[in-house]
XYZ file of C-alpha atoms in Angstrom:
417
model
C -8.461 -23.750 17.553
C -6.493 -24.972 14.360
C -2.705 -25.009 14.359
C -1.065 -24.682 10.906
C 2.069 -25.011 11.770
C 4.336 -25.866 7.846
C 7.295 -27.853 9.334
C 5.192 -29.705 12.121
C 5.550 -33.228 10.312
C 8.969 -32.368 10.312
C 9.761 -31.391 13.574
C 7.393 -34.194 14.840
C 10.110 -36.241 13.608
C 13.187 -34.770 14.623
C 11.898 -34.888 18.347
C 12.363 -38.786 17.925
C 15.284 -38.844 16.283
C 17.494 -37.992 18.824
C 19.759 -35.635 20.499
C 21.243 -34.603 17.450
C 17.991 -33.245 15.927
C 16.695 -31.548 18.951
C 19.765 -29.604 19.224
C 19.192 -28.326 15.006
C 15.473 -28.185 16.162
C 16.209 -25.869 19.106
C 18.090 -23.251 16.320
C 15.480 -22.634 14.038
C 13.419 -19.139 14.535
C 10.091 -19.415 15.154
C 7.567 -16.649 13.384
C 4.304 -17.084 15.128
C 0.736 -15.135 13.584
C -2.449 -15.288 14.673
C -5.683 -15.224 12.690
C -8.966 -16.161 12.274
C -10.031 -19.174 11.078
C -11.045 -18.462 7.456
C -13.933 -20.679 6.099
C -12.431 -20.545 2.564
C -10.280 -23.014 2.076
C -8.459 -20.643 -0.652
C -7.820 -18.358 2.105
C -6.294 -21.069 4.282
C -4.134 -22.581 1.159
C -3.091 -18.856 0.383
C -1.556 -18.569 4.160
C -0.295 -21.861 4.247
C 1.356 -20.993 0.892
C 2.809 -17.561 2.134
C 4.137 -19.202 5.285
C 5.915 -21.859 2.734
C 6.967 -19.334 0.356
C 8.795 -16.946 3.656
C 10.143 -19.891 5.058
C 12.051 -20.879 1.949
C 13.528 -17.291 1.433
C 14.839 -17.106 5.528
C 15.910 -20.541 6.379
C 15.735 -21.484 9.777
C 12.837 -19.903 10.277
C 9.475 -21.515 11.222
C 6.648 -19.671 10.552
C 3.187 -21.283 12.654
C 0.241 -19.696 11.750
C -2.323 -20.283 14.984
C -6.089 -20.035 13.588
C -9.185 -19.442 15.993
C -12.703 -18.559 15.493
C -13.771 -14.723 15.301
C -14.608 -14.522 19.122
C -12.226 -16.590 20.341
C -9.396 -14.473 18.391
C -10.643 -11.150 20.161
C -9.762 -12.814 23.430
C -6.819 -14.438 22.966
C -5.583 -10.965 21.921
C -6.695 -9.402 24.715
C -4.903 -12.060 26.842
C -1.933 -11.324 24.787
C -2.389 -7.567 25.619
C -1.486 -8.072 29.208
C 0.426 -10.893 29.626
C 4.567 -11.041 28.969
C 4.345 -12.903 25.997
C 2.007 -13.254 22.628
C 2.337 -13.912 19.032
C 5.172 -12.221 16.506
C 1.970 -10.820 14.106
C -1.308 -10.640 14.676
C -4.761 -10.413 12.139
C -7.262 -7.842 13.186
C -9.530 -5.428 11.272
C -8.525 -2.042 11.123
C -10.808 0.519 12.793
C -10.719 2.228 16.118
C -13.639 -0.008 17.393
C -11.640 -3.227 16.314
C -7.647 -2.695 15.415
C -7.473 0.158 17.780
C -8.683 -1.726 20.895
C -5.473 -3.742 20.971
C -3.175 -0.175 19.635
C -4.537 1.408 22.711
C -4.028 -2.203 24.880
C -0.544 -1.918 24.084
C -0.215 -5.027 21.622
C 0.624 -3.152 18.477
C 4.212 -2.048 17.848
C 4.516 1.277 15.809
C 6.176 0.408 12.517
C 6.613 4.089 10.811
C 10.471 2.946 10.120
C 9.500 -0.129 8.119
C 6.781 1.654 5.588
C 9.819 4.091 5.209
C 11.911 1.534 4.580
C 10.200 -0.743 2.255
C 7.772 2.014 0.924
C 4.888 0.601 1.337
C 2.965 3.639 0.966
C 4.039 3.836 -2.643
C 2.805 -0.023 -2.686
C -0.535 0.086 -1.294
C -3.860 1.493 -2.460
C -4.935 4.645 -0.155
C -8.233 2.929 0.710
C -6.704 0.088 2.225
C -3.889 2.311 4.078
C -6.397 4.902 5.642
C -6.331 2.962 8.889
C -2.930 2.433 9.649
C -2.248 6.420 10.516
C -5.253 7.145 12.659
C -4.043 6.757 15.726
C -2.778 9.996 16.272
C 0.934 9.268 16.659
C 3.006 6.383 14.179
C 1.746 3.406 11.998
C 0.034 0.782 13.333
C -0.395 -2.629 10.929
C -0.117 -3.466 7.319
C -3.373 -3.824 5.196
C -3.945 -7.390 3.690
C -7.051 -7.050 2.323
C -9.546 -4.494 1.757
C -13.059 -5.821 1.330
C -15.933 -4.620 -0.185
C -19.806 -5.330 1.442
C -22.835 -5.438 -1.229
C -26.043 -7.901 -2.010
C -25.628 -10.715 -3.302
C -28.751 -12.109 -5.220
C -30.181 -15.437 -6.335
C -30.810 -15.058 -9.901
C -33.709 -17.768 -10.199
C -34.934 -16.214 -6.968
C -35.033 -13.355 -8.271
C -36.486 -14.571 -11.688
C -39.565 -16.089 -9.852
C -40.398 -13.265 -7.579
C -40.731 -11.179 -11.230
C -38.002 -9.053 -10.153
C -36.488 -8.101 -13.917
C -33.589 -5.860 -12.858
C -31.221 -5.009 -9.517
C -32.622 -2.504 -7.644
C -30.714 0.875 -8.693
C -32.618 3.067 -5.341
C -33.386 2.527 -1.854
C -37.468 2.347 -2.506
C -36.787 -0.601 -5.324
C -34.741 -2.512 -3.020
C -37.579 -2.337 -0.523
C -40.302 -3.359 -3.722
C -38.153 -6.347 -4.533
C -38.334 -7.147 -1.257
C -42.138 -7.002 -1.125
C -42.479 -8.842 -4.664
C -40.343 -12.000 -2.586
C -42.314 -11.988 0.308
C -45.603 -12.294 -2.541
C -43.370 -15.122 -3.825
C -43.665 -16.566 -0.177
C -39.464 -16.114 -0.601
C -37.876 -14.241 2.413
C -35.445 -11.390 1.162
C -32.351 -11.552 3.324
C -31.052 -14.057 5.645
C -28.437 -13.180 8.818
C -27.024 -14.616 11.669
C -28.656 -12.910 14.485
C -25.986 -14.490 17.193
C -22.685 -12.860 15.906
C -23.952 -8.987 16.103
C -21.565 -7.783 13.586
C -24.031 -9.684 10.816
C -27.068 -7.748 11.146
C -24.744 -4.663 12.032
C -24.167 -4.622 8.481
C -28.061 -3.831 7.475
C -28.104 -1.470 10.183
C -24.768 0.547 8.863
C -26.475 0.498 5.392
C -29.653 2.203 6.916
C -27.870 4.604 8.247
C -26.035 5.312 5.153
C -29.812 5.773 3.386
C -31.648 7.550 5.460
C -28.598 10.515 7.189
C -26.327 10.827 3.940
C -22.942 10.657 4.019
C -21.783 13.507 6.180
C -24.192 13.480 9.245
C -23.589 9.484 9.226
C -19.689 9.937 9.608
C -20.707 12.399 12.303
C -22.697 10.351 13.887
C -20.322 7.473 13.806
C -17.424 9.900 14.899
C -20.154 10.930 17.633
C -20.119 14.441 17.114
C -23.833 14.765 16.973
C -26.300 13.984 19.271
C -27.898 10.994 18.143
C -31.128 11.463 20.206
C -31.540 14.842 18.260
C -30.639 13.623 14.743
C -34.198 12.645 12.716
C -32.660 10.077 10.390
C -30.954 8.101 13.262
C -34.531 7.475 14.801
C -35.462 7.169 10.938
C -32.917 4.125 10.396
C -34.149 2.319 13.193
C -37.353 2.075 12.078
C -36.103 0.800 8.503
C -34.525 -2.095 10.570
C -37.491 -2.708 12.586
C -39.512 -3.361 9.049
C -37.121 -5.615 7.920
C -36.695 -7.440 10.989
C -40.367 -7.937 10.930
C -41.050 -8.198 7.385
C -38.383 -9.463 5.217
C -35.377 -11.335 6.910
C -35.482 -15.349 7.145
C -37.140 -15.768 10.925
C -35.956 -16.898 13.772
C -32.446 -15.114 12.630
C -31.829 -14.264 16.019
C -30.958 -17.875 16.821
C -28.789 -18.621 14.519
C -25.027 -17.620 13.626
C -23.664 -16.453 10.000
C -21.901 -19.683 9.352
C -25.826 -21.222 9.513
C -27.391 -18.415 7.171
C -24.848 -18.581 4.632
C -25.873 -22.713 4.731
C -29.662 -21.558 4.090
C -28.587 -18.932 1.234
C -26.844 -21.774 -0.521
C -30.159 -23.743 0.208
C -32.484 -21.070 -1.289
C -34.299 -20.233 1.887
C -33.830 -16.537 1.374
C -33.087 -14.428 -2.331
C -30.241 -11.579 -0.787
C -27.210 -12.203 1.807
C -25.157 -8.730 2.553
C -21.969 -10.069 2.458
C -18.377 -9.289 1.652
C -16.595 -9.846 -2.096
C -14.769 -12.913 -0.476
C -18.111 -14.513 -0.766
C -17.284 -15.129 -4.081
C -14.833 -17.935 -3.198
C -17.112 -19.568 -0.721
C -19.717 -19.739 -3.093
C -18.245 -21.048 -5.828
C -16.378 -23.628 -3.510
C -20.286 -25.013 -2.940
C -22.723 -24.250 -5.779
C -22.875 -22.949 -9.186
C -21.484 -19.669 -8.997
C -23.277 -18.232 -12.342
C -26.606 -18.642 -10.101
C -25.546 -15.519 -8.229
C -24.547 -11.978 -8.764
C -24.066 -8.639 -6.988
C -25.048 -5.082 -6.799
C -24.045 -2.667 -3.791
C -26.514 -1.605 -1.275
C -28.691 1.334 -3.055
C -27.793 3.688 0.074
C -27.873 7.076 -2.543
C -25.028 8.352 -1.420
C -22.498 5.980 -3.951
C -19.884 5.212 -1.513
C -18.412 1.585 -0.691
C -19.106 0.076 2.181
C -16.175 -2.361 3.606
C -13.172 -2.486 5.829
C -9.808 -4.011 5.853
C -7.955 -6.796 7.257
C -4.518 -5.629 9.062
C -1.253 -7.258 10.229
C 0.327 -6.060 13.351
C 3.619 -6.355 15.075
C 2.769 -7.551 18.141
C 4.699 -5.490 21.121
C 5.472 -9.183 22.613
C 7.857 -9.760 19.322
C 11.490 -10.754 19.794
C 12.444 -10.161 16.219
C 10.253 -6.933 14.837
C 12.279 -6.760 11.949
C 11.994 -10.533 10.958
C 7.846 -9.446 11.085
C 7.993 -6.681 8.596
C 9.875 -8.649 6.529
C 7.375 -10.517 6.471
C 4.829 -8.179 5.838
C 7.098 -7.253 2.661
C 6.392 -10.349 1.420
C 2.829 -10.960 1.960
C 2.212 -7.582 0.047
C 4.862 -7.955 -2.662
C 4.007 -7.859 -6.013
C 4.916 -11.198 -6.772
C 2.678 -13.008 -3.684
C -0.045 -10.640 -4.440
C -0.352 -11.625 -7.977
C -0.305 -15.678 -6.793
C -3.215 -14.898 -4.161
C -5.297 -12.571 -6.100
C -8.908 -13.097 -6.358
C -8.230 -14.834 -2.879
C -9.219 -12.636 -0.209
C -10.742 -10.287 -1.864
C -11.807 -9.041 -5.425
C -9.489 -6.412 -5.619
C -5.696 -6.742 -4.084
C -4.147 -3.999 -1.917
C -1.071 -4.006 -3.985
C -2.000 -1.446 -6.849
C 0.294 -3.190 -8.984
C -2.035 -6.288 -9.111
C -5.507 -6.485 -11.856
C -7.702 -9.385 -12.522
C -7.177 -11.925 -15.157
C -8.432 -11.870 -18.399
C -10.181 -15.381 -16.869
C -11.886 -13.405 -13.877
C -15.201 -14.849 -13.484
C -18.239 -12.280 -14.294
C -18.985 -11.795 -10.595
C -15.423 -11.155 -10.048
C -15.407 -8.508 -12.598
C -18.916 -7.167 -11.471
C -17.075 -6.530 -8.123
C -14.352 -4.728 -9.933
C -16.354 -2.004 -11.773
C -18.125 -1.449 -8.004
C -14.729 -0.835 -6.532
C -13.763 1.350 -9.198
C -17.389 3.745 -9.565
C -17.113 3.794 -5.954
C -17.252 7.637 -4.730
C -15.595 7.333 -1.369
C -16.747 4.651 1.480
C -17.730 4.175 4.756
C -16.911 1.643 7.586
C -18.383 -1.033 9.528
C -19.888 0.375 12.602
C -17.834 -1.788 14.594
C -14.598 -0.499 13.098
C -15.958 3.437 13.533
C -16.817 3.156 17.174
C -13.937 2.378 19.966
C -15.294 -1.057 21.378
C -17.528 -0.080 24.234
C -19.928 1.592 22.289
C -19.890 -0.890 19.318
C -20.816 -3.062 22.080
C -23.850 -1.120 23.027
C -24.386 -0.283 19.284
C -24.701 -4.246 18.781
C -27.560 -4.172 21.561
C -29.348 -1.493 20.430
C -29.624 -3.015 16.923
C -30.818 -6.523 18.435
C -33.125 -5.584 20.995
C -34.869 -3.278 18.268
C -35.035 -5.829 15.406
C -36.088 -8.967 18.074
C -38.581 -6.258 18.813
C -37.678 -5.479 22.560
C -37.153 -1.544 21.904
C -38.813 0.758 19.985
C -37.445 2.729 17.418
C -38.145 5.643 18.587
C -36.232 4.741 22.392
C -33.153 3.533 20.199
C -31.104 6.638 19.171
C -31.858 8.108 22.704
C -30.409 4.257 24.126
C -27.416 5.157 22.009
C -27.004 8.673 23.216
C -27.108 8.569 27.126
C -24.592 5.565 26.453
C -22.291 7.573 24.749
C -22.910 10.753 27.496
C -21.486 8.389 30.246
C -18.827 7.051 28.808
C -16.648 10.083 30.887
């Protein structure tokens, strides 16, 4: 766990300075969020920055941002959820399966009078403010970031597999995959040990082989899954790659590793997010790669957002939106652009002229985008993304059949009660 706390040099010193200090110490505010640990180091300037920023507009106030990894975030929240005390603001992604978890927990406070009072709604692009009202009663958490999920390639990868454009169709992503694996190059590489990595391929599949309507309706589990063709269909997709065309042993390793061996040209395509962008061109030569979404036929984006919430444990609720006003404010929106994401929530905010090419290529598939779709483990309420996540592993490790896996997924969902 990483503490990033702006004033602790400060306050370090004022607890040796005496009596005096203590007592100033003792009436500043303290503003405590919790996130995940971002791997970008953009990303962690950019909250660093924003804590800075708020604490110079509200003095007294100490903001301490608390950073953990992915897994350990999810329980510390669900600590939080039943103990008496927690963070001011906490990070989660928006979704029933995800953000909802900790709405119905308890942890999020309904914040319907602050988008009414600092219109956010008027501020914020629809996409990215979908997930806030689905809850069925109030708001629930401020959108950050909406990201966008696609390929990214490896140009000379590419180049030397023969592969002369980006596959425009499902069957001529699967060819280029074929023409690597003749190039003795495997196609994808993921992190088989955090679930929500191959998820993505899985979601994708889906996406191909139902359409966009009967996937939503599988997602929102209003079909049967066991009696829907193209669910038993997708599975099968997923069982070629596994066995085919994704960087072995992928189970064993976690995303952090197969982002190391994309950068390392073990494998051509990574199905990643648009803040990819930063990491990559924090390590390599950024002009080696490029990006085209996931051929699924159907044209829609696939990605999810990032949300703030008012934790329930709060003292100060007000003192949290503002600072949600100011993370999403024109002005901080414009510094951090490009930062978490190609394209800001804040309407207000375009690229610069400067925008690198990939940057731009992510713009044009945000903007021909007709509609999107979520990560499965934002569409499903937890327990079944959990089963959802075994389903997918035991059939790609090869420990389930395809044609046993939508059935798996059905009597699951029958006996949830």
């Amino acid at each position: 766990m990483a503490k990033l706390s702006i004033r602790a040099a400060l306050m370090a010193g004022a607890a040796v300075a005496g009596l005096g200090a203590g007592a100033a110490q003792a009436q500043e505010e303290k503003l405590t969020i919790w996130t995940i640990a971002y791997t970008s180091d953009a990303q962690v300037q950019a909250l660093m920055n924003a804590a800075t920023g708020f604490e110079e507009t509200h003095p007294g106030v100490d903001v301490e941002i608390v950073q953990r990894g992915i897994d350990e975030h999810k329980t510390a929240l669900r600590v939080a959820a039943g103990a008496s005390t927690g963070p001011d603001i906490y990070m989660s992604w928006a979704g029933l399966g995800l953000g909802g978890e900790y709405v119905a927990a308890g942890l999020s406070a309904d914040i319907s009078k602050y988008y009414e009072q600092y219109g956010w709604a008027d501020r914020l692009s629809a996409p990215s403010l979908a997930f806030a009202s689905q809850f069925g009663e109030g708001m629930h958490g401020i959108p950050f970031r909406f990201s966008g999920e696609a390929i990214y390639y490896n140009k000379t990868l590419f180049e030397e597999a023969g592969i002369e454009s980006e596959p425009q169709t499902y069957d001529e992503l699967v060819a280029a995959a074929q023409k690597l694996a003749d190039a003795g190059i495997p196609a994808f590489t993921f992190g088989g040990t955090v679930n929500w990595h191959l998820m993505r391929l899985m979601d994708n599949l889906l996406e191909t082989e139902c359409g966009a309507e009967t996937h939503d309706a599988l997602m929102a589990m209003e079909l049967n899954w066991a009696e829907t063709a193209c669910a038993t269909d997708a599975f099968s997709e997923m069982q070629m790659w596994a066995q085919n065309y994704i960087l072995s042993p992928f189970m064993g390793i976690d995303q952090a590793q197969s982002f190391n061996l994309y950068v390392a040209g073990r494998a051509a395509m990574m199905l990643e997010g648009d803040w990819l962008v930063n990491q990559l061109n924090e390590v390599t030569d950024i002009a080696d790669y490029d990006v085209f979404p996931f051929p699924t036929g159907t044209d829609r984006l696939y990605g999810f957002a990032e949300y703030f919430y008012i934790s329930t444990k709060t003292d100060d609720p007000d003192l949290a939106a503002e600072f949600f006003d100011f993370f999403t404010s024109d002005d901080y929106q414009e510094q951090v652009k490009g930062t978490f994401g190609a394209i800001s929530v804040n309407m207000n905010v375009d690229l610069d002229a400067d925008a690198l090419p990939i940057e731009q290529q992510w713009y044009d598939i945000f903007a021909n985008a007709k509609g999107t779709f979520v990560n499965g483990d934002q569409a499903f309420p937890l327990d079944v993304t959990t089963e959802y996540f075994r389903v997918i592993n035991d059939v790609a490790s090869g420990n389930m059949e395809p044609s046993e896996a939508a059935g798996e997924m059905q009597t699951f969902i029958n006996n949830r009660g």
